[in-house]
Short mmCIF file of C-alpha atoms and ligand atoms in Angstrom, two decimals:
data_model
loop_
_atom_site.label_atom_id
_atom_site.label_comp_id
_atom_site.label_asym_id
_atom_site.label_seq_id
_atom_site.Cartn_x
_atom_site.Cartn_y
_atom_site.Cartn_z
CA MET A 188 -10.36 62.75 17.57
CA THR A 189 -13.88 63.66 16.51
CA GLU A 190 -13.51 66.99 18.29
CA THR A 191 -10.32 67.97 16.50
CA ILE A 192 -11.21 67.02 12.94
CA PRO A 193 -13.09 69.78 11.15
CA PRO A 194 -16.20 68.75 9.18
CA ASN A 195 -14.62 68.68 5.76
CA ALA A 196 -11.63 66.76 7.06
CA ALA A 197 -13.63 64.14 8.92
CA THR A 198 -13.52 60.44 8.19
CA GLY A 199 -16.29 58.92 6.10
CA SER A 200 -18.58 57.92 8.93
CA GLU A 201 -18.17 61.15 10.85
CA THR A 202 -18.84 63.16 7.73
CA ALA A 203 -22.04 61.23 7.32
CA GLU A 204 -23.29 61.65 10.82
CA LYS A 205 -24.95 65.04 10.67
CA PRO A 206 -26.74 64.84 7.34
CA ALA A 207 -27.78 61.21 7.80
CA ARG A 208 -29.24 61.93 11.23
CA ARG A 209 -31.14 64.83 9.80
CA ALA A 210 -32.56 62.63 7.07
CA PHE A 211 -33.59 60.04 9.63
CA LEU A 212 -35.53 62.55 11.63
CA LYS A 213 -37.85 63.44 8.83
CA THR A 214 -38.44 59.99 7.40
CA THR A 215 -40.11 56.90 8.70
CA GLY A 216 -39.68 53.18 9.34
CA LEU A 217 -36.62 52.47 7.26
CA SER A 218 -34.81 55.41 8.74
CA THR A 219 -35.60 54.39 12.30
CA LEU A 220 -34.08 51.04 11.54
CA GLY A 221 -31.06 52.81 10.11
CA ALA A 222 -30.67 54.76 13.31
CA TYR A 223 -30.43 51.51 15.28
CA VAL A 224 -27.75 49.97 13.13
CA GLY A 225 -25.64 53.09 12.90
CA MET A 226 -25.67 56.31 11.02
CA THR A 227 -24.24 55.09 7.77
CA ILE A 228 -26.53 52.35 6.64
CA PRO A 229 -25.13 50.40 3.75
CA PHE A 230 -27.73 49.70 1.15
CA GLU A 231 -30.05 46.91 2.03
CA ALA A 232 -31.64 46.56 -1.32
CA ASN A 233 -34.82 44.89 -0.18
CA LEU A 234 -35.37 47.58 2.40
CA MET A 235 -34.86 50.22 -0.24
CA ALA A 236 -37.28 48.52 -2.58
CA LEU A 237 -39.85 48.29 0.18
CA ALA A 238 -39.28 51.93 1.02
CA GLN A 239 -40.30 52.85 -2.47
CA GLY A 240 -43.34 50.60 -2.38
CA MET A 241 -41.68 47.99 -4.57
CA SER A 242 -42.09 44.39 -3.62
CA GLU A 243 -39.16 42.31 -4.78
CA GLU A 244 -37.06 44.50 -7.00
CA ASP A 245 -33.72 45.15 -5.63
CA ILE A 246 -33.46 48.71 -6.79
CA MET A 247 -30.11 49.52 -5.30
CA GLN A 248 -28.64 46.10 -5.93
CA GLY A 249 -24.88 46.15 -6.13
CA LYS A 250 -24.37 49.53 -4.43
CA ASP A 251 -21.63 49.37 -1.83
CA GLY A 252 -20.69 51.72 1.01
CA LEU A 253 -22.80 54.68 -0.08
CA ILE A 254 -24.30 56.97 2.54
CA LEU A 255 -28.06 57.28 2.45
CA MET A 256 -29.39 60.85 2.42
CA ASN A 257 -33.02 59.99 1.83
CA ASP A 258 -35.00 56.94 0.81
CA ARG A 259 -37.95 58.68 -0.83
CA PRO A 260 -36.75 59.91 -3.20
CA LEU A 261 -33.63 57.79 -3.20
CA ASN A 262 -30.48 59.83 -2.65
CA ALA A 263 -27.10 58.52 -1.62
CA GLU A 264 -23.57 59.88 -1.72
CA THR A 265 -20.14 58.28 -1.86
CA PRO A 266 -17.42 58.67 0.78
CA ALA A 267 -14.34 60.31 -0.76
CA HIS A 268 -12.05 57.31 -0.33
CA LEU A 269 -14.42 55.14 -2.38
CA LEU A 270 -14.05 57.48 -5.37
CA ASP A 271 -10.42 56.56 -5.94
CA ASP A 272 -10.99 54.76 -9.27
CA ASP A 273 -10.34 56.57 -12.54
CA VAL A 274 -13.70 55.27 -13.71
CA THR A 275 -16.30 55.22 -10.95
CA PRO A 276 -17.85 51.75 -10.88
CA TYR A 277 -21.60 51.40 -10.58
CA LYS A 278 -21.34 50.31 -6.96
CA TYR A 279 -19.80 53.64 -5.94
CA PHE A 280 -21.72 56.02 -8.19
CA PHE A 281 -23.91 58.45 -6.21
CA VAL A 282 -27.65 58.41 -6.73
CA ARG A 283 -29.87 61.45 -6.99
CA ASN A 284 -33.54 61.05 -7.75
CA ASN A 285 -36.14 63.78 -7.54
CA GLY A 286 -39.04 61.41 -8.15
CA LEU A 287 -39.57 57.67 -8.11
CA VAL A 288 -37.58 55.18 -10.14
CA PRO A 289 -39.96 54.22 -12.97
CA ASP A 290 -41.10 50.61 -13.40
CA THR A 291 -39.52 50.47 -16.87
CA ALA A 292 -36.15 51.03 -15.20
CA LEU A 293 -36.82 48.70 -12.27
CA ASN A 294 -37.73 45.93 -14.70
CA MET A 295 -34.97 46.94 -17.13
CA ASN A 296 -37.63 46.84 -19.81
CA ALA A 297 -36.90 49.09 -22.80
CA GLU A 298 -39.41 47.48 -25.12
CA GLY A 299 -41.00 50.05 -27.38
CA TRP A 300 -38.93 52.88 -25.85
CA THR A 301 -38.77 55.96 -28.05
CA LEU A 302 -37.08 59.30 -27.81
CA THR A 303 -39.03 62.22 -29.23
CA VAL A 304 -37.16 65.28 -30.48
CA ASP A 305 -39.56 68.10 -31.27
CA GLY A 306 -40.22 71.80 -30.91
CA GLU A 307 -38.02 74.27 -32.78
CA VAL A 308 -36.72 71.70 -35.28
CA ASP A 309 -37.24 71.25 -39.03
CA THR A 310 -38.13 67.56 -38.72
CA PRO A 311 -39.46 66.20 -35.45
CA LEU A 312 -37.96 62.77 -34.73
CA GLU A 313 -39.24 59.67 -33.01
CA LEU A 314 -36.22 57.45 -32.42
CA THR A 315 -36.11 53.92 -31.07
CA LEU A 316 -33.04 52.69 -29.24
CA ALA A 317 -32.16 50.76 -32.40
CA ASP A 318 -32.45 53.96 -34.46
CA LEU A 319 -30.06 55.74 -32.12
CA LYS A 320 -27.57 52.87 -32.32
CA GLU A 321 -27.78 52.54 -36.13
CA LYS A 322 -28.25 56.05 -37.47
CA PHE A 323 -25.60 57.91 -35.51
CA GLU A 324 -21.94 57.51 -34.72
CA VAL A 325 -21.62 55.63 -31.45
CA ILE A 326 -19.04 57.06 -29.04
CA THR A 327 -17.78 56.34 -25.54
CA ARG A 328 -16.74 59.23 -23.31
CA ARG A 329 -15.58 59.48 -19.71
CA LEU A 330 -17.70 62.20 -18.16
CA VAL A 331 -18.15 63.63 -14.69
CA ILE A 332 -21.64 64.07 -13.31
CA GLU A 333 -21.80 66.23 -10.19
CA CYS A 334 -24.94 67.36 -8.42
CA GLY A 335 -25.31 71.15 -8.25
CA GLY A 336 -25.89 70.76 -4.51
CA ASN A 337 -22.72 68.79 -3.80
CA GLY A 338 -21.13 70.42 -0.72
CA ARG A 339 -24.44 71.85 0.48
CA ALA A 340 -23.86 70.51 4.01
CA TYR A 341 -21.17 73.14 4.64
CA PHE A 342 -23.25 76.27 4.06
CA ASN A 343 -24.05 78.38 7.09
CA PRO A 344 -26.88 79.08 7.61
CA GLY A 345 -27.75 75.72 6.12
CA ALA A 346 -29.90 75.16 3.08
CA SER A 347 -32.73 72.69 2.79
CA GLY A 348 -32.30 69.69 0.53
CA ASN A 349 -30.00 66.69 0.61
CA GLN A 350 -27.06 67.44 2.88
CA TRP A 351 -24.44 66.33 0.39
CA THR A 352 -20.91 66.61 1.75
CA THR A 353 -18.38 65.80 -0.97
CA GLY A 354 -19.78 62.64 -2.52
CA ALA A 355 -22.45 63.68 -5.05
CA VAL A 356 -20.01 63.22 -7.92
CA GLY A 357 -18.80 60.39 -10.12
CA CYS A 358 -17.03 59.85 -13.43
CA ALA A 359 -18.14 56.95 -15.62
CA ASP A 360 -17.62 55.77 -19.18
CA TRP A 361 -20.79 56.54 -21.09
CA THR A 362 -21.63 55.05 -24.47
CA GLY A 363 -24.17 56.60 -26.78
CA VAL A 364 -24.40 59.30 -29.42
CA ARG A 365 -23.60 62.99 -29.52
CA LEU A 366 -26.51 65.15 -28.44
CA SER A 367 -25.53 67.56 -31.23
CA ASP A 368 -25.73 64.79 -33.89
CA VAL A 369 -29.31 64.00 -32.90
CA LEU A 370 -30.29 67.67 -32.77
CA ASN A 371 -28.64 68.25 -36.16
CA ALA A 372 -30.55 65.31 -37.62
CA ALA A 373 -33.76 67.03 -36.54
CA GLY A 374 -32.47 70.37 -37.84
CA VAL A 375 -32.32 73.04 -35.16
CA LYS A 376 -34.19 76.19 -36.18
CA ASP A 377 -32.78 79.67 -35.66
CA SER A 378 -35.58 80.21 -33.16
CA ALA A 379 -34.14 77.54 -30.83
CA VAL A 380 -33.08 78.91 -27.44
CA TYR A 381 -33.07 76.07 -24.95
CA THR A 382 -33.63 72.34 -24.63
CA GLY A 383 -36.27 70.85 -22.35
CA HIS A 384 -35.61 67.28 -21.19
CA PHE A 385 -38.26 64.82 -20.07
CA GLY A 386 -38.07 61.43 -18.39
CA ASN A 387 -40.72 58.92 -17.38
CA ASP A 388 -39.95 58.89 -13.66
CA PRO A 389 -43.13 59.52 -11.65
CA HIS A 390 -43.48 62.51 -9.37
CA LEU A 391 -43.10 61.64 -5.67
CA SER A 392 -46.79 62.29 -5.16
CA GLY A 393 -47.64 59.69 -7.79
CA ASP A 394 -49.65 62.39 -9.57
CA ALA A 395 -49.31 61.53 -13.28
CA GLU A 396 -49.87 65.18 -14.23
CA LYS A 397 -46.75 66.30 -12.41
CA GLU A 398 -43.14 66.02 -13.59
CA ALA A 399 -40.49 64.91 -11.10
CA ILE A 400 -37.96 67.13 -12.83
CA SER A 401 -37.62 68.55 -16.34
CA ARG A 402 -34.62 70.70 -16.97
CA GLY A 403 -32.70 71.82 -20.03
CA VAL A 404 -29.65 73.70 -21.25
CA PRO A 405 -29.01 76.64 -23.57
CA ILE A 406 -29.01 75.41 -27.16
CA GLU A 407 -25.33 76.38 -27.50
CA LYS A 408 -24.47 74.01 -24.66
CA ALA A 409 -26.57 71.22 -26.20
CA MET A 410 -24.71 71.64 -29.50
CA ALA A 411 -21.26 71.85 -27.89
CA GLU A 412 -18.66 69.12 -27.42
CA GLY A 413 -19.43 66.75 -24.57
CA GLY A 414 -23.21 66.49 -24.71
CA MET A 415 -24.44 62.91 -25.13
CA ILE A 416 -27.49 60.70 -25.22
CA ALA A 417 -26.22 57.53 -23.55
CA TRP A 418 -27.53 53.97 -23.09
CA ASP A 419 -24.48 52.28 -21.56
CA MET A 420 -22.62 53.10 -18.35
CA ASN A 421 -19.22 51.41 -17.99
CA GLY A 422 -20.05 49.00 -20.80
CA GLU A 423 -23.39 47.83 -19.38
CA PRO A 424 -26.92 49.07 -19.97
CA ILE A 425 -27.41 52.10 -17.72
CA PRO A 426 -28.60 50.63 -14.38
CA ALA A 427 -32.10 51.38 -13.10
CA VAL A 428 -31.28 54.18 -10.68
CA HIS A 429 -29.01 55.95 -13.18
CA GLY A 430 -31.65 56.33 -15.86
CA PHE A 431 -32.26 53.10 -17.78
CA PRO A 432 -32.58 52.91 -20.71
CA LEU A 433 -31.46 56.36 -21.87
CA ARG A 434 -30.13 59.55 -20.38
CA VAL A 435 -28.85 62.89 -21.52
CA ILE A 436 -25.46 63.94 -20.25
CA ASN A 437 -24.49 67.59 -20.28
CA PRO A 438 -21.11 67.44 -18.60
CA GLY A 439 -19.82 70.55 -16.86
CA TYR A 440 -23.35 71.61 -15.96
CA PRO A 441 -25.13 70.70 -12.72
CA GLY A 442 -26.10 67.01 -12.73
CA SER A 443 -29.74 68.01 -13.06
CA ALA A 444 -29.02 68.91 -16.72
CA SER A 445 -28.37 65.21 -17.34
CA GLN A 446 -31.94 63.90 -17.52
CA LYS A 447 -32.39 60.21 -16.78
CA PHE A 448 -35.09 57.86 -18.17
CA LEU A 449 -35.10 60.15 -21.22
CA THR A 450 -38.23 60.16 -23.38
CA ARG A 451 -38.26 63.58 -25.00
CA ILE A 452 -36.10 66.54 -25.91
CA TRP A 453 -38.28 69.54 -26.58
CA VAL A 454 -36.34 72.30 -28.34
CA ARG A 455 -37.76 75.52 -26.99
CA ASP A 456 -37.96 79.06 -28.37
CA LYS A 457 -37.47 80.38 -24.83
CA VAL A 458 -35.77 79.30 -21.64
CA HIS A 459 -37.29 75.99 -20.58
CA ASP A 460 -39.78 76.30 -17.74
CA GLY A 461 -40.17 72.64 -16.71
CA ALA A 462 -40.24 71.30 -13.17
CA LYS A 463 -37.30 72.61 -11.10
CA MET A 464 -36.22 75.08 -13.81
CA THR A 465 -37.92 78.00 -12.09
CA GLY A 466 -38.16 79.56 -8.64
CA TYR A 467 -35.14 78.80 -6.48
CA SER A 468 -34.25 75.41 -8.00
CA TYR A 469 -30.72 75.25 -9.39
CA ARG A 470 -30.54 79.02 -9.32
CA LEU A 471 -28.11 81.46 -7.74
CA PRO A 472 -28.59 85.10 -6.71
CA ALA A 473 -27.71 87.51 -9.53
CA TYR A 474 -25.49 89.44 -7.11
CA PRO A 475 -23.43 88.52 -4.03
CA VAL A 476 -25.57 88.24 -0.91
CA ALA A 477 -24.80 88.00 2.79
CA PRO A 478 -25.37 84.55 4.32
CA GLY A 479 -29.02 84.08 5.20
CA THR A 480 -30.38 86.79 2.89
CA GLU A 481 -33.91 86.29 1.62
CA VAL A 482 -33.33 86.81 -2.09
CA PRO A 483 -36.40 87.76 -4.16
CA GLU A 484 -37.31 85.05 -6.65
CA GLU A 485 -36.90 87.37 -9.64
CA ASP A 486 -33.27 87.95 -8.67
CA MET A 487 -32.38 84.26 -9.00
CA VAL A 488 -30.56 83.18 -12.18
CA ILE A 489 -30.09 79.69 -13.60
CA MET A 490 -26.90 77.96 -12.55
CA THR A 491 -24.93 76.84 -15.58
CA GLU A 492 -21.27 75.82 -15.48
CA MET A 493 -20.06 73.92 -12.41
CA PRO A 494 -17.01 75.43 -10.67
CA VAL A 495 -13.49 73.96 -10.56
CA LYS A 496 -13.11 71.27 -7.93
CA SER A 497 -10.97 68.44 -6.60
CA LEU A 498 -11.33 65.54 -4.22
CA ILE A 499 -8.68 63.68 -2.23
CA THR A 500 -9.50 60.00 -2.65
CA PHE A 501 -6.39 58.51 -0.98
CA PRO A 502 -5.56 58.13 1.85
CA GLN A 503 -8.89 57.91 3.64
CA SER A 504 -9.42 60.80 6.03
CA GLY A 505 -8.19 59.89 9.50
CA ALA A 506 -5.55 57.44 8.25
CA GLU A 507 -2.25 57.00 10.02
CA THR A 508 1.04 57.38 8.20
CA PRO A 509 4.64 57.23 9.40
CA ALA A 510 6.28 60.59 10.15
CA GLY A 511 9.35 61.48 8.14
CA GLN A 512 8.45 59.26 5.18
CA ALA A 513 6.85 60.14 1.87
CA THR A 514 3.13 59.39 1.64
CA GLU A 515 1.27 59.49 -1.65
CA ILE A 516 -1.77 61.75 -1.77
CA ARG A 517 -4.03 61.27 -4.76
CA GLY A 518 -7.41 62.22 -6.10
CA HIS A 519 -9.22 63.79 -9.02
CA ALA A 520 -9.84 67.30 -10.31
CA TRP A 521 -12.45 68.57 -12.76
CA ALA A 522 -14.11 71.79 -13.91
CA GLY A 523 -17.24 72.75 -15.78
CA SER A 524 -15.11 74.85 -18.09
CA GLY A 525 -13.05 71.84 -19.20
CA ASP A 526 -9.46 70.96 -18.40
CA ILE A 527 -7.59 71.60 -15.20
CA ALA A 528 -4.35 73.62 -15.24
CA ALA A 529 -2.91 72.60 -11.86
CA VAL A 530 -3.55 70.92 -8.54
CA ASP A 531 -1.63 71.84 -5.41
CA VAL A 532 -1.72 70.24 -1.99
CA SER A 533 -0.92 71.68 1.43
CA ILE A 534 -0.06 69.97 4.71
CA ASP A 535 0.06 73.19 6.71
CA PHE A 536 -3.44 74.63 6.40
CA GLY A 537 -2.74 76.41 3.16
CA GLN A 538 0.37 78.29 4.28
CA THR A 539 2.54 76.55 1.70
CA TRP A 540 1.57 74.51 -1.33
CA ILE A 541 3.17 71.60 -3.16
CA ALA A 542 2.50 71.13 -6.88
CA ALA A 543 0.83 67.79 -7.61
CA ARG A 544 1.52 65.74 -10.74
CA LEU A 545 -1.51 66.02 -12.95
CA GLU A 546 -2.54 63.52 -15.61
CA PRO A 547 -4.24 64.80 -18.75
CA ALA A 548 -7.95 64.15 -19.18
CA ILE A 549 -8.73 61.12 -21.37
CA ASN A 550 -11.32 63.38 -23.02
CA LYS A 551 -12.88 66.73 -22.23
CA PHE A 552 -15.02 66.65 -19.05
CA ALA A 553 -13.34 63.54 -17.64
CA TRP A 554 -11.81 64.09 -14.25
CA GLN A 555 -8.03 64.20 -14.04
CA ARG A 556 -5.86 62.21 -11.65
CA PHE A 557 -3.47 64.11 -9.40
CA ARG A 558 -0.74 62.68 -7.19
CA ALA A 559 1.65 64.30 -4.73
CA ASP A 560 4.16 62.89 -2.28
CA VAL A 561 4.11 64.58 1.08
CA THR A 562 6.25 63.99 4.15
CA LEU A 563 4.75 64.80 7.52
CA PRO A 564 7.71 66.09 9.54
CA GLN A 565 6.86 64.78 13.01
CA ALA A 566 4.22 62.78 14.84
CA GLY A 567 0.88 64.51 15.26
CA TYR A 568 -2.27 65.74 13.56
CA TYR A 569 -2.18 67.10 10.04
CA GLU A 570 -4.64 68.05 7.38
CA VAL A 571 -4.08 67.66 3.69
CA TRP A 572 -5.83 70.22 1.57
CA ALA A 573 -6.18 70.09 -2.22
CA ARG A 574 -6.69 73.04 -4.53
CA ALA A 575 -7.39 72.73 -8.26
CA THR A 576 -6.97 75.61 -10.70
CA ASP A 577 -8.76 75.68 -14.05
CA MET A 578 -7.44 76.91 -17.42
CA ASN A 579 -8.77 80.40 -16.72
CA GLY A 580 -6.62 80.65 -13.58
CA VAL A 581 -9.63 80.23 -11.30
CA ALA A 582 -8.83 78.16 -8.22
CA GLN A 583 -10.89 76.59 -5.45
CA PRO A 584 -11.40 78.83 -2.42
CA PRO A 585 -10.32 77.69 1.07
CA VAL A 586 -13.74 78.52 2.52
CA VAL A 587 -17.34 78.05 1.38
CA PRO A 588 -17.90 80.45 -1.49
CA GLY A 589 -20.93 82.58 -2.32
CA TRP A 590 -23.71 81.69 0.10
CA ASN A 591 -26.98 81.12 -1.77
CA PRO A 592 -30.46 80.15 -0.57
CA ARG A 593 -30.39 76.55 -1.83
CA GLY A 594 -26.75 75.73 -1.22
CA TYR A 595 -25.39 75.18 -4.72
CA GLY A 596 -21.90 75.28 -6.16
CA ASN A 597 -19.76 74.80 -3.06
CA ASN A 598 -16.29 74.09 -4.44
CA MET A 599 -14.26 74.80 -1.31
CA GLN A 600 -10.97 72.95 -1.03
CA HIS A 601 -11.30 69.38 0.17
CA ARG A 602 -9.51 68.57 3.41
CA ILE A 603 -8.62 65.23 4.93
CA ALA A 604 -7.10 64.44 8.31
CA LEU A 605 -3.79 62.52 8.46
CA ILE A 606 -2.22 61.28 11.66
CA ALA A 607 1.55 60.99 11.59
CA THR A 608 2.89 58.31 13.91
N1 MTE B 1066 -35.41 61.84 -14.95
C1 MTE B 1066 -34.59 62.33 -14.00
N2 MTE B 1066 -33.37 62.73 -14.36
C2 MTE B 1066 -32.51 63.22 -13.43
C3 MTE B 1066 -32.91 63.36 -12.09
C4 MTE B 1066 -34.22 62.91 -11.73
O1 MTE B 1066 -34.63 62.97 -10.57
N3 MTE B 1066 -35.02 62.40 -12.73
N4 MTE B 1066 -32.03 63.91 -11.17
C5 MTE B 1066 -31.00 64.79 -11.73
C6 MTE B 1066 -30.00 65.21 -10.77
S1 MTE B 1066 -30.46 66.47 -9.75
C7 MTE B 1066 -28.73 64.68 -10.76
S2 MTE B 1066 -27.53 65.30 -9.74
C8 MTE B 1066 -28.37 63.54 -11.63
C9 MTE B 1066 -27.87 62.37 -10.81
O2 MTE B 1066 -27.51 61.29 -11.60
P1 MTE B 1066 -27.23 59.86 -10.96
O3 MTE B 1066 -28.38 59.50 -10.07
O4 MTE B 1066 -27.05 58.95 -12.10
O5 MTE B 1066 -25.99 59.98 -10.13
O6 MTE B 1066 -29.46 63.09 -12.43
C10 MTE B 1066 -30.31 64.13 -12.92
N5 MTE B 1066 -31.27 63.58 -13.82
MO1 MO B 1067 -28.56 67.15 -8.63
#
């Protein structure tokens, strides 16, 4: 069966095999152990803690069934069938760290935490968590966070970086304040062009002078609907690996625009030039290039809005279903531009499409549930493909779109295998 199921239609463990193996090759002790137990190692929290040089802290405590991409920094994705919930629980939410998880997060210690808002503002602010909770309207929003490199594993030639397949995405309920309310309280000057976000997570090297990552968004995006500064995830303080005690969320943009462990928002009078804002990081060629092209650095432009996408979360790829009977297919669809217009599914490799029922988003930038009933006519091997279309009429392509040097923005249609019996 392994031979006949294409990569994107593979079952969870098979999907994991290639990237996980690759990760094992370049890492050390922990990974070797992982290779003995199998290619998808469920999180062994103590091992993870040790891998990061922590002694007892259980830094991935409560994670369940994720696939490890790398242990230093910690990166793990979620198999598609574990993303079936409307609200992704903590245990299934993917983890992407560029640096180390800071001690403040590991100890869940927010004592004395402040958020600085400075730069091109009338009144620089220094806000405690209590200030944020008291001085601004507190809101809860269901927002998708998706890594810009989700789907990287399918580019050919391949791109370096975490070999995410389809699981670097999640949709949680976030509680906090509007990013725009905080910026308005500081008074954004006309000279403001971009935000620059900072967190207290140490650089992998441990060098205190270096930032792990510091990205930002155009000021218009920061002031737009959706942007948040959040302290709760699904009704609990944001867990260590997801940015305790505070994170920015800029939904619809690559996940890297949602800074964790947030300490400062620097309003800039030019495009932010923090760590991983420049060079090839989170950038796409300014023009279409042939696969494998060496694109000059000056021709790379910052990736902004994430493309329209969907994921089939039920059934699990490789499942068996009776021929001649209706089977429910379901999943989620989302787009950086906002709401989804339609989702269609195909059981014949895209030759014909069936309209799925689509639920409205609970709020802008939440993913939307789709359901379709399909009947597989006779016993045998099938694939189910899903294709979402956004409000601008832009739909997911059937193949990997626009090759780019770092493998960003792959929104090709998701495919699962179904065996009719
Ligand atoms: N401080 C900090 N914020 C960060 C990162 C990081 O390494 N450090 N990674 C970013 C990237 S690339 C992504 S995709 C998301 C992942 O969020 P999650 O780990 O909560 O899933 O966080 C973003 N915010
Ligand atoms: Mo990311």
